[in-house]
Amino acid sequence: MIGIRKKRVNAHGKQGEDIAAKYLETHGYRVLDRNFTTDIGEVDIFATDERTLIAVEVKSRLSLKYGTPAEAVGHEKVKKISQVTSQYIKKFRLFNIPVRFDVVEVYLNDNTVNHIENAFDCYLNCR
């Protein structure tokens, strides 16, 4: 039973990431990478608005039973996103480019999106 739930959760996450990527692209962003993974963790989407590198955490929900999607992004997740972003910057030599951390909430029941720009500012404080 647990395996079935995990597959459903992963399918919802993938669906939410697909919706978020499409949303970002239709709103002028260029998606650089999806599911960039290191030994520390993963960033769902790296995008740019041609001026800023944007690390995007996508959170999907079917309901608000357990709170808003953004409320699921706690301190430890913020720290991991910041650390993975630092590795991304080093790997692709993206020094001296402004960095922003966004959360994209995807509500799967009606496919609506809430894009929270500058959802957290932890790049320098969470290393």
JSON list of C-alpha atoms in Angstrom, two decimals:
[
{"chain": "A", "resi": 1, "resn": "MET", "atom": "CA", "xyz": [0.00, 0.00, 0.00]},
{"chain": "A", "resi": 2, "resn": "ILE", "atom": "CA", "xyz": [2.82, 2.43, 0.82]},
{"chain": "A", "resi": 3, "resn": "GLY", "atom": "CA", "xyz": [4.41, 1.80, -2.61]},
{"chain": "A", "resi": 4, "resn": "ILE", "atom": "CA", "xyz": [1.17, 2.76, -4.36]},
{"chain": "A", "resi": 5, "resn": "ARG", "atom": "CA", "xyz": [0.91, 6.00, -2.38]},
{"chain": "A", "resi": 6, "resn": "LYS", "atom": "CA", "xyz": [4.55, 6.89, -3.14]},
{"chain": "A", "resi": 7, "resn": "LYS", "atom": "CA", "xyz": [3.99, 6.35, -6.89]},
{"chain": "A", "resi": 8, "resn": "ARG", "atom": "CA", "xyz": [0.89, 8.56, -6.74]},
{"chain": "A", "resi": 9, "resn": "VAL", "atom": "CA", "xyz": [2.79, 11.27, -4.85]},
{"chain": "A", "resi": 10, "resn": "ASN", "atom": "CA", "xyz": [5.66, 11.11, -7.37]},
{"chain": "A", "resi": 11, "resn": "ALA", "atom": "CA", "xyz": [3.17, 11.34, -10.26]},
{"chain": "A", "resi": 12, "resn": "HIS", "atom": "CA", "xyz": [1.56, 14.40, -8.65]},
{"chain": "A", "resi": 13, "resn": "GLY", "atom": "CA", "xyz": [4.99, 15.97, -8.17]},
{"chain": "A", "resi": 14, "resn": "LYS", "atom": "CA", "xyz": [5.94, 15.38, -11.80]},
{"chain": "A", "resi": 15, "resn": "GLN", "atom": "CA", "xyz": [2.60, 16.74, -12.97]},
{"chain": "A", "resi": 16, "resn": "GLY", "atom": "CA", "xyz": [3.07, 19.84, -10.80]},
{"chain": "A", "resi": 17, "resn": "GLU", "atom": "CA", "xyz": [6.60, 20.39, -12.11]},
{"chain": "A", "resi": 18, "resn": "ASP", "atom": "CA", "xyz": [5.36, 20.11, -15.71]},
{"chain": "A", "resi": 19, "resn": "ILE", "atom": "CA", "xyz": [2.64, 22.69, -15.01]},
{"chain": "A", "resi": 20, "resn": "ALA", "atom": "CA", "xyz": [5.13, 24.99, -13.25]},
{"chain": "A", "resi": 21, "resn": "ALA", "atom": "CA", "xyz": [7.68, 24.78, -16.08]},
{"chain": "A", "resi": 22, "resn": "LYS", "atom": "CA", "xyz": [5.02, 25.57, -18.67]},
{"chain": "A", "resi": 23, "resn": "TYR", "atom": "CA", "xyz": [3.74, 28.47, -16.52]},
{"chain": "A", "resi": 24, "resn": "LEU", "atom": "CA", "xyz": [7.25, 29.93, -16.21]},
{"chain": "A", "resi": 25, "resn": "GLU", "atom": "CA", "xyz": [7.89, 29.64, -19.94]},
{"chain": "A", "resi": 26, "resn": "THR", "atom": "CA", "xyz": [4.59, 31.32, -20.83]},
{"chain": "A", "resi": 27, "resn": "HIS", "atom": "CA", "xyz": [5.45, 34.15, -18.43]},
{"chain": "A", "resi": 28, "resn": "GLY", "atom": "CA", "xyz": [8.77, 35.02, -20.05]},
{"chain": "A", "resi": 29, "resn": "TYR", "atom": "CA", "xyz": [11.19, 32.79, -18.16]},
{"chain": "A", "resi": 30, "resn": "ARG", "atom": "CA", "xyz": [13.61, 30.38, -19.80]},
{"chain": "A", "resi": 31, "resn": "VAL", "atom": "CA", "xyz": [13.91, 27.02, -18.07]},
{"chain": "A", "resi": 32, "resn": "LEU", "atom": "CA", "xyz": [17.58, 26.07, -17.85]},
{"chain": "A", "resi": 33, "resn": "ASP", "atom": "CA", "xyz": [17.35, 22.77, -15.96]},
{"chain": "A", "resi": 34, "resn": "ARG", "atom": "CA", "xyz": [14.84, 20.55, -14.27]},
{"chain": "A", "resi": 35, "resn": "ASN", "atom": "CA", "xyz": [15.49, 18.22, -11.35]},
{"chain": "A", "resi": 36, "resn": "PHE", "atom": "CA", "xyz": [19.12, 19.24, -10.92]},
{"chain": "A", "resi": 37, "resn": "THR", "atom": "CA", "xyz": [20.41, 16.76, -8.35]},
{"chain": "A", "resi": 38, "resn": "THR", "atom": "CA", "xyz": [23.58, 16.58, -6.28]},
{"chain": "A", "resi": 39, "resn": "ASP", "atom": "CA", "xyz": [24.60, 14.51, -3.27]},
{"chain": "A", "resi": 40, "resn": "ILE", "atom": "CA", "xyz": [23.00, 17.23, -1.09]},
{"chain": "A", "resi": 41, "resn": "GLY", "atom": "CA", "xyz": [19.59, 17.38, -2.71]},
{"chain": "A", "resi": 42, "resn": "GLU", "atom": "CA", "xyz": [17.63, 18.64, -5.68]},
{"chain": "A", "resi": 43, "resn": "VAL", "atom": "CA", "xyz": [16.30, 21.87, -7.14]},
{"chain": "A", "resi": 44, "resn": "ASP", "atom": "CA", "xyz": [13.14, 21.33, -9.15]},
{"chain": "A", "resi": 45, "resn": "ILE", "atom": "CA", "xyz": [13.73, 24.04, -11.75]},
{"chain": "A", "resi": 46, "resn": "PHE", "atom": "CA", "xyz": [16.50, 26.48, -12.58]},
{"chain": "A", "resi": 47, "resn": "ALA", "atom": "CA", "xyz": [15.23, 29.31, -14.76]},
{"chain": "A", "resi": 48, "resn": "THR", "atom": "CA", "xyz": [16.27, 32.77, -15.85]},
{"chain": "A", "resi": 49, "resn": "ASP", "atom": "CA", "xyz": [14.60, 36.00, -16.78]},
{"chain": "A", "resi": 50, "resn": "GLU", "atom": "CA", "xyz": [17.83, 36.86, -18.67]},
{"chain": "A", "resi": 51, "resn": "ARG", "atom": "CA", "xyz": [19.09, 38.92, -15.71]},
{"chain": "A", "resi": 52, "resn": "THR", "atom": "CA", "xyz": [18.73, 36.59, -12.73]},
{"chain": "A", "resi": 53, "resn": "LEU", "atom": "CA", "xyz": [19.31, 32.92, -11.99]},
{"chain": "A", "resi": 54, "resn": "ILE", "atom": "CA", "xyz": [16.15, 31.63, -10.34]},
{"chain": "A", "resi": 55, "resn": "ALA", "atom": "CA", "xyz": [16.01, 28.47, -8.25]},
{"chain": "A", "resi": 56, "resn": "VAL", "atom": "CA", "xyz": [12.41, 27.30, -8.18]},
{"chain": "A", "resi": 57, "resn": "GLU", "atom": "CA", "xyz": [10.89, 24.91, -5.66]},
{"chain": "A", "resi": 58, "resn": "VAL", "atom": "CA", "xyz": [7.64, 23.45, -6.94]},
{"chain": "A", "resi": 59, "resn": "LYS", "atom": "CA", "xyz": [5.05, 22.30, -4.43]},
{"chain": "A", "resi": 60, "resn": "SER", "atom": "CA", "xyz": [1.84, 20.64, -5.59]},
{"chain": "A", "resi": 61, "resn": "ARG", "atom": "CA", "xyz": [-1.31, 19.93, -3.63]},
{"chain": "A", "resi": 62, "resn": "LEU", "atom": "CA", "xyz": [-4.71, 18.44, -4.28]},
{"chain": "A", "resi": 63, "resn": "SER", "atom": "CA", "xyz": [-6.20, 20.28, -1.30]},
{"chain": "A", "resi": 64, "resn": "LEU", "atom": "CA", "xyz": [-5.29, 22.62, 1.54]},
{"chain": "A", "resi": 65, "resn": "LYS", "atom": "CA", "xyz": [-5.89, 19.92, 4.15]},
{"chain": "A", "resi": 66, "resn": "TYR", "atom": "CA", "xyz": [-2.26, 20.11, 5.27]},
{"chain": "A", "resi": 67, "resn": "GLY", "atom": "CA", "xyz": [-1.72, 23.82, 4.54]},
{"chain": "A", "resi": 68, "resn": "THR", "atom": "CA", "xyz": [-0.59, 25.72, 1.51]},
{"chain": "A", "resi": 69, "resn": "PRO", "atom": "CA", "xyz": [2.10, 24.21, -0.69]},
{"chain": "A", "resi": 70, "resn": "ALA", "atom": "CA", "xyz": [4.59, 26.96, 0.22]},
{"chain": "A", "resi": 71, "resn": "GLU", "atom": "CA", "xyz": [4.18, 26.17, 3.93]},
{"chain": "A", "resi": 72, "resn": "ALA", "atom": "CA", "xyz": [5.84, 22.81, 3.19]},
{"chain": "A", "resi": 73, "resn": "VAL", "atom": "CA", "xyz": [9.12, 24.56, 2.37]},
{"chain": "A", "resi": 74, "resn": "GLY", "atom": "CA", "xyz": [10.80, 24.55, 5.76]},
{"chain": "A", "resi": 75, "resn": "HIS", "atom": "CA", "xyz": [14.22, 25.68, 6.94]},
{"chain": "A", "resi": 76, "resn": "GLU", "atom": "CA", "xyz": [15.99, 22.42, 6.07]},
{"chain": "A", "resi": 77, "resn": "LYS", "atom": "CA", "xyz": [14.57, 22.45, 2.53]},
{"chain": "A", "resi": 78, "resn": "VAL", "atom": "CA", "xyz": [15.59, 26.10, 2.12]},
{"chain": "A", "resi": 79, "resn": "LYS", "atom": "CA", "xyz": [19.10, 25.22, 3.27]},
{"chain": "A", "resi": 80, "resn": "LYS", "atom": "CA", "xyz": [19.36, 22.33, 0.79]},
{"chain": "A", "resi": 81, "resn": "ILE", "atom": "CA", "xyz": [18.04, 24.44, -2.08]},
{"chain": "A", "resi": 82, "resn": "SER", "atom": "CA", "xyz": [20.60, 27.12, -1.26]},
{"chain": "A", "resi": 83, "resn": "GLN", "atom": "CA", "xyz": [23.45, 24.62, -1.13]},
{"chain": "A", "resi": 84, "resn": "VAL", "atom": "CA", "xyz": [22.44, 22.91, -4.38]},
{"chain": "A", "resi": 85, "resn": "THR", "atom": "CA", "xyz": [22.15, 26.33, -6.02]},
{"chain": "A", "resi": 86, "resn": "SER", "atom": "CA", "xyz": [25.69, 27.11, -4.92]},
{"chain": "A", "resi": 87, "resn": "GLN", "atom": "CA", "xyz": [26.87, 23.87, -6.58]},
{"chain": "A", "resi": 88, "resn": "TYR", "atom": "CA", "xyz": [24.92, 24.76, -9.75]},
{"chain": "A", "resi": 89, "resn": "ILE", "atom": "CA", "xyz": [26.60, 28.16, -9.88]},
{"chain": "A", "resi": 90, "resn": "LYS", "atom": "CA", "xyz": [30.04, 26.58, -9.51]},
{"chain": "A", "resi": 91, "resn": "LYS", "atom": "CA", "xyz": [29.37, 23.84, -12.07]},
{"chain": "A", "resi": 92, "resn": "PHE", "atom": "CA", "xyz": [28.20, 26.25, -14.76]},
{"chain": "A", "resi": 93, "resn": "ARG", "atom": "CA", "xyz": [30.47, 29.13, -13.68]},
{"chain": "A", "resi": 94, "resn": "LEU", "atom": "CA", "xyz": [27.57, 31.55, -13.20]},
{"chain": "A", "resi": 95, "resn": "PHE", "atom": "CA", "xyz": [29.46, 33.87, -10.91]},
{"chain": "A", "resi": 96, "resn": "ASN", "atom": "CA", "xyz": [28.39, 37.49, -10.42]},
{"chain": "A", "resi": 97, "resn": "ILE", "atom": "CA", "xyz": [24.82, 36.81, -11.50]},
{"chain": "A", "resi": 98, "resn": "PRO", "atom": "CA", "xyz": [22.00, 37.73, -9.14]},
{"chain": "A", "resi": 99, "resn": "VAL", "atom": "CA", "xyz": [20.21, 34.74, -7.62]},
{"chain": "A", "resi": 100, "resn": "ARG", "atom": "CA", "xyz": [16.58, 34.55, -6.57]},
{"chain": "A", "resi": 101, "resn": "PHE", "atom": "CA", "xyz": [14.64, 31.80, -4.82]},
{"chain": "A", "resi": 102, "resn": "ASP", "atom": "CA", "xyz": [11.02, 31.31, -5.86]},
{"chain": "A", "resi": 103, "resn": "VAL", "atom": "CA", "xyz": [8.29, 28.86, -4.91]},
{"chain": "A", "resi": 104, "resn": "VAL", "atom": "CA", "xyz": [5.65, 27.85, -7.41]},
{"chain": "A", "resi": 105, "resn": "GLU", "atom": "CA", "xyz": [2.51, 26.46, -5.82]},
{"chain": "A", "resi": 106, "resn": "VAL", "atom": "CA", "xyz": [0.48, 24.21, -8.09]},
{"chain": "A", "resi": 107, "resn": "TYR", "atom": "CA", "xyz": [-3.09, 23.35, -7.14]},
{"chain": "A", "resi": 108, "resn": "LEU", "atom": "CA", "xyz": [-3.78, 20.13, -9.02]},
{"chain": "A", "resi": 109, "resn": "ASN", "atom": "CA", "xyz": [-7.53, 20.13, -8.41]},
{"chain": "A", "resi": 110, "resn": "ASP", "atom": "CA", "xyz": [-7.96, 23.04, -10.84]},
{"chain": "A", "resi": 111, "resn": "ASN", "atom": "CA", "xyz": [-4.43, 23.41, -12.32]},
{"chain": "A", "resi": 112, "resn": "THR", "atom": "CA", "xyz": [-3.98, 26.91, -10.92]},
{"chain": "A", "resi": 113, "resn": "VAL", "atom": "CA", "xyz": [-0.55, 28.31, -10.16]},
{"chain": "A", "resi": 114, "resn": "ASN", "atom": "CA", "xyz": [0.67, 30.77, -7.55]},
{"chain": "A", "resi": 115, "resn": "HIS", "atom": "CA", "xyz": [4.18, 32.04, -8.30]},
{"chain": "A", "resi": 116, "resn": "ILE", "atom": "CA", "xyz": [5.89, 33.44, -5.21]},
{"chain": "A", "resi": 117, "resn": "GLU", "atom": "CA", "xyz": [8.91, 35.47, -6.27]},
{"chain": "A", "resi": 118, "resn": "ASN", "atom": "CA", "xyz": [11.66, 35.91, -3.66]},
{"chain": "A", "resi": 119, "resn": "ALA", "atom": "CA", "xyz": [9.94, 33.33, -1.48]},
{"chain": "A", "resi": 120, "resn": "PHE", "atom": "CA", "xyz": [13.02, 33.19, 0.70]},
{"chain": "A", "resi": 121, "resn": "ASP", "atom": "CA", "xyz": [16.38, 34.90, 0.81]},
{"chain": "A", "resi": 122, "resn": "CYS", "atom": "CA", "xyz": [18.85, 32.44, 2.14]},
{"chain": "A", "resi": 123, "resn": "TYR", "atom": "CA", "xyz": [21.67, 32.19, -0.35]},
{"chain": "A", "resi": 124, "resn": "LEU", "atom": "CA", "xyz": [24.23, 33.88, 1.89]},
{"chain": "A", "resi": 125, "resn": "ASN", "atom": "CA", "xyz": [22.77, 32.89, 5.26]},
{"chain": "A", "resi": 126, "resn": "CYS", "atom": "CA", "xyz": [22.14, 29.16, 4.85]},
{"chain": "A", "resi": 127, "resn": "ARG", "atom": "CA", "xyz": [25.50, 27.76, 3.83]}
]
